[in-house]
Short mmCIF file of C-alpha atoms and ligand atoms in Angstrom, two decimals:
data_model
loop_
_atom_site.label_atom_id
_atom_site.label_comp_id
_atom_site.label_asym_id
_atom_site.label_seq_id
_atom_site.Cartn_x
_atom_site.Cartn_y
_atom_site.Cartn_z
CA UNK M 1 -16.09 -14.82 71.92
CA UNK M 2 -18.02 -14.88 68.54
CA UNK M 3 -15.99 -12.48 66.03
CA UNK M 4 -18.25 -10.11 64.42
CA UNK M 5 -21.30 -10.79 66.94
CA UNK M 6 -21.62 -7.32 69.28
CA UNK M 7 -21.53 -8.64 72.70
CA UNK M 8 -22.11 -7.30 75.94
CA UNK M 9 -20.43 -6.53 78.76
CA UNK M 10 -21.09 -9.93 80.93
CA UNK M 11 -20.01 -7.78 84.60
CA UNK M 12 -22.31 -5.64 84.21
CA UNK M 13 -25.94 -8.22 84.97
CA UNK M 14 -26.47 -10.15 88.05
CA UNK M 15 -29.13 -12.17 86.55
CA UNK M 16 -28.94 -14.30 83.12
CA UNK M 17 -32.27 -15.54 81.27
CA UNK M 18 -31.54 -18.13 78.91
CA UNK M 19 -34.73 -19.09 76.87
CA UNK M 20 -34.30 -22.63 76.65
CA UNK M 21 -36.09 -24.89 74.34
CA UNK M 22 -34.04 -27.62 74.51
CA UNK M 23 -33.14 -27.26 71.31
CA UNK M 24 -29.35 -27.14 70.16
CA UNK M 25 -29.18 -23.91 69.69
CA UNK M 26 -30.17 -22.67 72.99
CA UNK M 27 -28.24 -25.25 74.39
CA UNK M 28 -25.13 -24.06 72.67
CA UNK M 29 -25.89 -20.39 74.39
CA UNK M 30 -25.94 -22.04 77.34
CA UNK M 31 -22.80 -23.49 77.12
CA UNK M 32 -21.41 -20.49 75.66
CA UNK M 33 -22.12 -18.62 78.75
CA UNK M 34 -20.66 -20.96 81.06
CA UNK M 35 -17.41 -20.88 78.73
CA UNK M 36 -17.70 -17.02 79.06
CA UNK M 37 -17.50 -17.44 82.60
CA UNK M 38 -20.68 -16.75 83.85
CA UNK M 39 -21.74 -18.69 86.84
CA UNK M 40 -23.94 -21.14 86.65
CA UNK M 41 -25.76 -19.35 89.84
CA UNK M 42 -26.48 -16.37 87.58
CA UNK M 43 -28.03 -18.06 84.82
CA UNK M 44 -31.95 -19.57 85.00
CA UNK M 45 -33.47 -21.11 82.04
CA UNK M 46 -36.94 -20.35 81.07
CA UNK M 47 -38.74 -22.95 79.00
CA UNK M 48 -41.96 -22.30 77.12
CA UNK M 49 -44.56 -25.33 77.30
CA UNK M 50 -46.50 -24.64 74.52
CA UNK M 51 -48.89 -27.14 75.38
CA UNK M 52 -49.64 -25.61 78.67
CA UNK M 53 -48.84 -28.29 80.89
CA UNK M 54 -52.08 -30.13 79.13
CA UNK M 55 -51.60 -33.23 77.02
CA UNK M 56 -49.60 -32.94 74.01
CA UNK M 57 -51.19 -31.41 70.93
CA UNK M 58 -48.25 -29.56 69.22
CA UNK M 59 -45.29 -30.43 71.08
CA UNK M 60 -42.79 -33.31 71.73
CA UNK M 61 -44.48 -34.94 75.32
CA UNK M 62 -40.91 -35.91 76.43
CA UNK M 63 -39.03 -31.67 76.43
CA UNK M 64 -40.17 -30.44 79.68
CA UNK M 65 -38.44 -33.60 81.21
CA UNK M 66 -35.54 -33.42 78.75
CA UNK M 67 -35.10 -29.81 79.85
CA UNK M 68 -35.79 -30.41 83.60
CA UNK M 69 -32.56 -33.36 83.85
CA UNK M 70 -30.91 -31.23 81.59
CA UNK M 71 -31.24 -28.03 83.63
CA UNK M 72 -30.38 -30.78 87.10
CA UNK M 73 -27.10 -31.71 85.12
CA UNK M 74 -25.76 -28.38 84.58
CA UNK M 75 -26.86 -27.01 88.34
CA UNK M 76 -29.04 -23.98 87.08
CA UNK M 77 -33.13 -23.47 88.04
CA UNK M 78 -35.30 -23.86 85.55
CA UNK M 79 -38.76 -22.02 85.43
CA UNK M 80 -41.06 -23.18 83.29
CA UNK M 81 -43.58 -20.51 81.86
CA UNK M 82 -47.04 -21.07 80.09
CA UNK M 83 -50.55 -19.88 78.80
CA UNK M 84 -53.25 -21.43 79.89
CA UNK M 85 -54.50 -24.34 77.94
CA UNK M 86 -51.67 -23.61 75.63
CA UNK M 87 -51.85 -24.17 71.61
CA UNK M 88 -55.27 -25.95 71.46
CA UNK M 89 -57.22 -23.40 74.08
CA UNK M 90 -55.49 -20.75 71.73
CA UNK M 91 -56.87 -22.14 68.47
CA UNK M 92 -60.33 -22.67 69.73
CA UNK M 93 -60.67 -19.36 71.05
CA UNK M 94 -64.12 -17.70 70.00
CA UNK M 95 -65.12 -14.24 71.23
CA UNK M 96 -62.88 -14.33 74.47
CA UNK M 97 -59.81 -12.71 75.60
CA UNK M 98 -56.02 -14.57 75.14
CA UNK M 99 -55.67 -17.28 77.87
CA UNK M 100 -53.76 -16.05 81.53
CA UNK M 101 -49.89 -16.61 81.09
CA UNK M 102 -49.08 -18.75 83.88
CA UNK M 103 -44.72 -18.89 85.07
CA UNK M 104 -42.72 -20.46 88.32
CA UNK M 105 -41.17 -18.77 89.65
CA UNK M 106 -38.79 -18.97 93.15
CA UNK M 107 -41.74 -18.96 95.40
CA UNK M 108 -44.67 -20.39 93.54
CA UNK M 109 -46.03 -20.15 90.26
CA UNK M 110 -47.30 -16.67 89.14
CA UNK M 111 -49.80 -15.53 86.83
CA UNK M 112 -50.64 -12.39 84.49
CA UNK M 113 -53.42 -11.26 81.81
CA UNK M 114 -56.28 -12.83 80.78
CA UNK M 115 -58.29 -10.17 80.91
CA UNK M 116 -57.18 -8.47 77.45
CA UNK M 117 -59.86 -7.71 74.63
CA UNK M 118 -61.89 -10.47 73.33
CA UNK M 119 -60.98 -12.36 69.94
CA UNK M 120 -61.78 -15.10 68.11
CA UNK M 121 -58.77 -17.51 66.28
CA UNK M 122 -60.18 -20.94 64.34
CA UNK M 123 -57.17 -20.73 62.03
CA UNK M 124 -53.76 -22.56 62.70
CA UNK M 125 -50.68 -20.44 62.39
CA UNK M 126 -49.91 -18.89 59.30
CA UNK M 127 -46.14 -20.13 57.93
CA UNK M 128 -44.75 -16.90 57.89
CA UNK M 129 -42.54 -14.26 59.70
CA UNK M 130 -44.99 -11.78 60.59
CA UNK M 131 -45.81 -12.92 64.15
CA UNK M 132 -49.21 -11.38 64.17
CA UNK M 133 -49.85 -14.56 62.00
CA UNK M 134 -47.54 -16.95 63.09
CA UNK M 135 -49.40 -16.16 66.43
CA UNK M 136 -47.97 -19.37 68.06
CA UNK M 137 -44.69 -18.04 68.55
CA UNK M 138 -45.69 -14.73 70.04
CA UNK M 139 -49.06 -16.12 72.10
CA UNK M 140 -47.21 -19.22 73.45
CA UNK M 141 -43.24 -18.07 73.66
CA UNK M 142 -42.26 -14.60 72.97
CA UNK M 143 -45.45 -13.18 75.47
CA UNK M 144 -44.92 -15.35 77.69
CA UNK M 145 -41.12 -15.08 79.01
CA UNK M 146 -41.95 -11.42 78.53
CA UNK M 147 -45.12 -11.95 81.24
CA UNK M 148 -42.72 -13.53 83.42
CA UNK M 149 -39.99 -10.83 83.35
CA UNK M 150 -42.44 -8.33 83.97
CA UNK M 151 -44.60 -9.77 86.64
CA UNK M 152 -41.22 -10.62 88.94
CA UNK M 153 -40.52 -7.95 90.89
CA UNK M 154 -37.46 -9.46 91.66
CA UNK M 155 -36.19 -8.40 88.06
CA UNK M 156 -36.36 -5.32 89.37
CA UNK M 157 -33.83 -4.91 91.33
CA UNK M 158 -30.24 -5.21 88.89
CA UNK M 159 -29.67 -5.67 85.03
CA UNK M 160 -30.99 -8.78 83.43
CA UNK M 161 -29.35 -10.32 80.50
CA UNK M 162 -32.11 -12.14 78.39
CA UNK M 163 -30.34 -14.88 75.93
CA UNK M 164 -31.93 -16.50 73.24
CA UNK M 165 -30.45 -18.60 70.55
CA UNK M 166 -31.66 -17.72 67.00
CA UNK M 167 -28.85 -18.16 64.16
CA UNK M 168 -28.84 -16.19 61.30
CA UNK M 169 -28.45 -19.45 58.88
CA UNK M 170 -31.35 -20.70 59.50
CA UNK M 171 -33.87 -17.67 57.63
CA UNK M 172 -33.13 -14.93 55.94
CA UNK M 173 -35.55 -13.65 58.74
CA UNK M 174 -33.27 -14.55 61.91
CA UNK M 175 -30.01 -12.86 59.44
CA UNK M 176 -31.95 -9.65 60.30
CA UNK M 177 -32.23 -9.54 64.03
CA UNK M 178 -29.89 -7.75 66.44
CA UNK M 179 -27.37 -9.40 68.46
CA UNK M 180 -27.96 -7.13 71.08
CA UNK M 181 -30.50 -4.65 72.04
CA UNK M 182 -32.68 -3.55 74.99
CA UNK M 183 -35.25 -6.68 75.71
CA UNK M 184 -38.98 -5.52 74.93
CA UNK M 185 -39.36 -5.68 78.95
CA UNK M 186 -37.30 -2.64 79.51
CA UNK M 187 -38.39 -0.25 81.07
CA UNK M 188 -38.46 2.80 83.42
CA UNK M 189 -38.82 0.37 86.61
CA UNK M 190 -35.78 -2.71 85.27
CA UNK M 191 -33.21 -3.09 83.06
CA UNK M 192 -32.97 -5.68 80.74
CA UNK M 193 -30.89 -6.37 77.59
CA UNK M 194 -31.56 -9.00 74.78
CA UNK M 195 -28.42 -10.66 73.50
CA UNK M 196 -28.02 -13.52 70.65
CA UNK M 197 -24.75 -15.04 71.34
CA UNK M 198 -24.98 -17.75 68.40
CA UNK M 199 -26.30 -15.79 65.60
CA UNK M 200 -23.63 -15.77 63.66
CA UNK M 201 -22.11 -19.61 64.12
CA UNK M 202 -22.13 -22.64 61.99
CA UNK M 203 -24.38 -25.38 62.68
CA UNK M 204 -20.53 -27.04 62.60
CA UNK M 205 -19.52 -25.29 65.64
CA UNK M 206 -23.23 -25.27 67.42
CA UNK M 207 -22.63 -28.92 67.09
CA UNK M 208 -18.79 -29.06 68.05
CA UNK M 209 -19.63 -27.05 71.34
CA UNK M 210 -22.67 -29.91 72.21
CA UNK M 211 -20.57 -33.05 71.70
CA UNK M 212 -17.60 -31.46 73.98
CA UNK M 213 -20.00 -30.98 76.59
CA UNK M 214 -20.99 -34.71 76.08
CA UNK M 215 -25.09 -33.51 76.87
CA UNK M 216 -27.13 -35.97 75.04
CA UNK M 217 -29.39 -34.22 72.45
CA UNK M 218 -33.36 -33.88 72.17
CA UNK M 219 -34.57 -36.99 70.67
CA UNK M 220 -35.99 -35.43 67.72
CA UNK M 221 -32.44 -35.27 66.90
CA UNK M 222 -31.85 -38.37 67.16
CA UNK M 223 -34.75 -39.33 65.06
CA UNK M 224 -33.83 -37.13 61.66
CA UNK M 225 -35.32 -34.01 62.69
CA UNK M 226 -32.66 -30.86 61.95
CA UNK M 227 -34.04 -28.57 64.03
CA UNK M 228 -36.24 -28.71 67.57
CA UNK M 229 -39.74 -27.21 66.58
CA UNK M 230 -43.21 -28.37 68.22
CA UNK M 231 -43.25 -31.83 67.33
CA UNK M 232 -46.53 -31.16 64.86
CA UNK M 233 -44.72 -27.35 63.88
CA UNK M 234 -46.90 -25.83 61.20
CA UNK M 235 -43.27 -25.52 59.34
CA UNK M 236 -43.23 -29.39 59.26
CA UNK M 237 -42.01 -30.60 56.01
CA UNK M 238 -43.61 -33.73 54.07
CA UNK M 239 -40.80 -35.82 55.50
CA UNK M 240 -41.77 -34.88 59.29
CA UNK M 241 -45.41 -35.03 58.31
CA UNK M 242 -44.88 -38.60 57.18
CA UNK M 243 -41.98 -39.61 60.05
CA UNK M 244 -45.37 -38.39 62.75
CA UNK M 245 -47.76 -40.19 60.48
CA UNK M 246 -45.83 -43.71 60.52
CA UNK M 247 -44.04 -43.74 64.37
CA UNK M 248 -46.41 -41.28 66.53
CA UNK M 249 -50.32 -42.08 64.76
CA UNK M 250 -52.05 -40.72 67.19
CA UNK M 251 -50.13 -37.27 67.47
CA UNK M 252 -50.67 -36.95 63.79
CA UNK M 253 -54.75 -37.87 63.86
CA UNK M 254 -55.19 -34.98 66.21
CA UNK M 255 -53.83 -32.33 63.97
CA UNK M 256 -55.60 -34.62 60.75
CA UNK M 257 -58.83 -34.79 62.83
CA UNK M 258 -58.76 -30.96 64.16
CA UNK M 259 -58.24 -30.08 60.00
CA UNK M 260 -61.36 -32.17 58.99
CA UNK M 261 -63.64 -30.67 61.57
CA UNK M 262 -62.91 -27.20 60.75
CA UNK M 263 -62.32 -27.39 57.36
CA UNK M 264 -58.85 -25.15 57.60
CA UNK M 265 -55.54 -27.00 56.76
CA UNK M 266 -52.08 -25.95 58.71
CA UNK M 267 -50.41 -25.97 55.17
CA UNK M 268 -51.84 -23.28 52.77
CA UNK M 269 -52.99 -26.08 50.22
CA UNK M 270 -52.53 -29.44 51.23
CA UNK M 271 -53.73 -31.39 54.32
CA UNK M 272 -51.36 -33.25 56.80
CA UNK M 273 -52.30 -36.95 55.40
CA UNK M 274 -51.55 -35.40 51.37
CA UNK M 275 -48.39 -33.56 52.69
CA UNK M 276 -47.50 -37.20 54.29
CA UNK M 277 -48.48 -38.37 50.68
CA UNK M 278 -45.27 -36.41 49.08
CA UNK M 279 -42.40 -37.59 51.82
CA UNK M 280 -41.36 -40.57 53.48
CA UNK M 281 -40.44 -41.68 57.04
CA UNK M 282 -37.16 -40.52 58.34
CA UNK M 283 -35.23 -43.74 58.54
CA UNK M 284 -33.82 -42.84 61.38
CA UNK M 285 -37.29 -42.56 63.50
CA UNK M 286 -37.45 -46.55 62.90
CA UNK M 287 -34.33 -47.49 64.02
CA UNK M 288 -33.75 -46.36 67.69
CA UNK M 289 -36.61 -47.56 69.30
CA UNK M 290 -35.02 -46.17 72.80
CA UNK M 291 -35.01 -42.92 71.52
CA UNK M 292 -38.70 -42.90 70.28
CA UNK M 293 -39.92 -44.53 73.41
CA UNK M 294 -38.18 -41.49 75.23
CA UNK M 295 -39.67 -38.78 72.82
CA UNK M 296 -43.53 -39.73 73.39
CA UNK M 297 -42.86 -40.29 77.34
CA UNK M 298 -43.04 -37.03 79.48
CA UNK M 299 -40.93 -38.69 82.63
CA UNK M 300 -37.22 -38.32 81.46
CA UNK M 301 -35.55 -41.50 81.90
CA UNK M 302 -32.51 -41.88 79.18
CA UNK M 303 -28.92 -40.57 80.73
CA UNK M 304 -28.62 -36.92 80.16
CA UNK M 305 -24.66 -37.79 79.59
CA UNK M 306 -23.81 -39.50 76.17
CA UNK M 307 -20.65 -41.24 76.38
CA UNK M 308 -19.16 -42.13 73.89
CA UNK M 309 -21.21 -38.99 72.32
CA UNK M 310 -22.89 -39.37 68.64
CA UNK M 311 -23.94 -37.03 66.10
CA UNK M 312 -27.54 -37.09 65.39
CA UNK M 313 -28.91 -38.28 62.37
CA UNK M 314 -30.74 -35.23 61.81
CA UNK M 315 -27.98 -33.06 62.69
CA UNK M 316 -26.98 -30.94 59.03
CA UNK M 317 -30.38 -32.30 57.92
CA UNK M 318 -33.64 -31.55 57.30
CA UNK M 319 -34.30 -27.67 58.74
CA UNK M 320 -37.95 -27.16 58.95
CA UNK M 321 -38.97 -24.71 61.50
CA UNK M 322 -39.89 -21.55 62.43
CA UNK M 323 -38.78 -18.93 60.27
S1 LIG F 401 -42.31 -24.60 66.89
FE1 LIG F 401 -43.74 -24.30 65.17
S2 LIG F 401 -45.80 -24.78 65.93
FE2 LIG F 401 -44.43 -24.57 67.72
S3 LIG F 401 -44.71 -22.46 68.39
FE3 LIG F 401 -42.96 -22.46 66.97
S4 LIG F 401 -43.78 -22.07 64.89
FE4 LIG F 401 -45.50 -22.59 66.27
#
């Protein structure tokens, strides 16, 4: 048990949601839980695709298929969840309503909305913490496990533990939330909490509690990055811009070309090639050619076991990302 993290009483959910990016963090809650006892045929990860099952615009092509072995390894479902066209239908959106969320679920794949207000976007994310901004996280994670939750009526039926893995360390932001609270889903008709089971550890012991379990990490990871954020984040620092720039071109031209045509840049003042300008290649990214082979291919195909298990080089590094 975390000391000074409130905690809930585990007995009292049948059902545990872990949203699972495939990030460390996450991936430490997961493994938390199963320490805690849960069993693994309570707990379901939920993975976000933020580019809505489409061809990769924002995110790393190979982390539904990391998360899918991953998810096979451990013996827990995994449901993957996502809005329609994802980031790029988002961004392009001109006098029409927010995109249908679409989610599997145990039967099929579900769907909700779509038929919300119109609105019109044109402008990338804003780098901030207000999520009416940063509308990627909201539009393309936070609404959409909440779609899912409430469109299920089978989370109607006993208390649902939601877990999510933000850590305090990593933004004065995060050092604000609640450990534990009532998930935005509650409601009159299901009961579902929100608990944060890593919020107050180390990266040290997020990345003790990995190499025990000897689960290979994301390749990002293993290619400098600190953190697991779309694989084009708007937080992306001048290092990751010019990592992308040198090992995945073409990933990089579509964020370059989408900023020419509009005339709007990601960062407030520079565009992706000048932020490139100011950083240089993660030296990592150039010297495990397995690993960035694996990170551009969506079919999975590395062992999900790493034995004997290695720290990433971007592990204690570089920790761009969401705020
Ligand atoms: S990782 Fe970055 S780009 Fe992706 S949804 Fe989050 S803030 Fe947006």
């Amino acid at each position: 048990m975390s000391a000074g993290v409130a905690y809930p009483d585990l007995g009292a959910y049948r059902r545990f949601v872990v949203a699972f990016s495939g990030g460390k963090d996450s991936l430490a809650a997961l493994l938390y839980l199963l320490e805690l006892g849960v069993p693994a045929d309570a707990i379901e990860l939920h993975h976000h695709d933020v580019d809505g099952r489409g061809s990769s615009f924002m995110d790393w092509p190979c982390t539904a298929g990391y998360v899918r072995a991953l998810a096979a390894h451990i013996g827990v479902p995994l449901y993957l969840s996502w809005r329609e066209g994802g980031f790029a239908r988002e961004l392009e959106r001109s006098s029409s309503p927010t995109a249908p969320v679409l989610f599997e679920t145990p039967g099929g794949i579900g769907t909700a909305g779509g038929s919300g207000p119109a609105g019109t976007r044109g402008l990338f994310p804003q780098t901030t913490a207000d999520l009416r901004l940063r509308w990627c996280s909201a539009a393309l994670k936070i609404d959409v496990l909440a779609a899912a939750i409430r469109n299920q009526a089978r989370f109607h039926d006993s208390p649902t533990l939601v877990v999510t893995g933000e850590r305090a360390e990593e933004s004065p932001a995060r050092a604000r939330y609640v450990p534990f609270q009532p998930h935005r889903t509650s409601s009159r008709v299901r009961i579902v909490d929100h608990w944060r089971p890593v919020l107050d550890w180390t990266e040290e012991r997020i990345w003790a509690v990995i190499a025990e379990s000897l689960i290979r990490p994301h390749p990002a990871y293993v290619l400098g990055w600190g953190r697991l954020s779309c694989r084009t984040c708007i937080f992306g620092s001048a290092d990751q811009w010019a990592t992308l720039r040198h090992v995945f071109p073409a990933a990089f031209g579509l964020v370059r070309d989408r900023e020419k045509v509009s005339g709007k840049t990601i960062h407030r003042a520079l565009d992706v090639s000048r932020r490139a300008d100011r950083g240089r290649p993660y030296p990592a990214a150039l010297t495990h050619p397995d690993e960035l082979a694996q990170a551009g291919d969506e079919t999975w195909h590395l062992p999900i076991i790493m034995d004997p298990w290695m720290l990433p080089a971007g592990a204690f590094g570089d920790a761009a990302g969401p705020t």
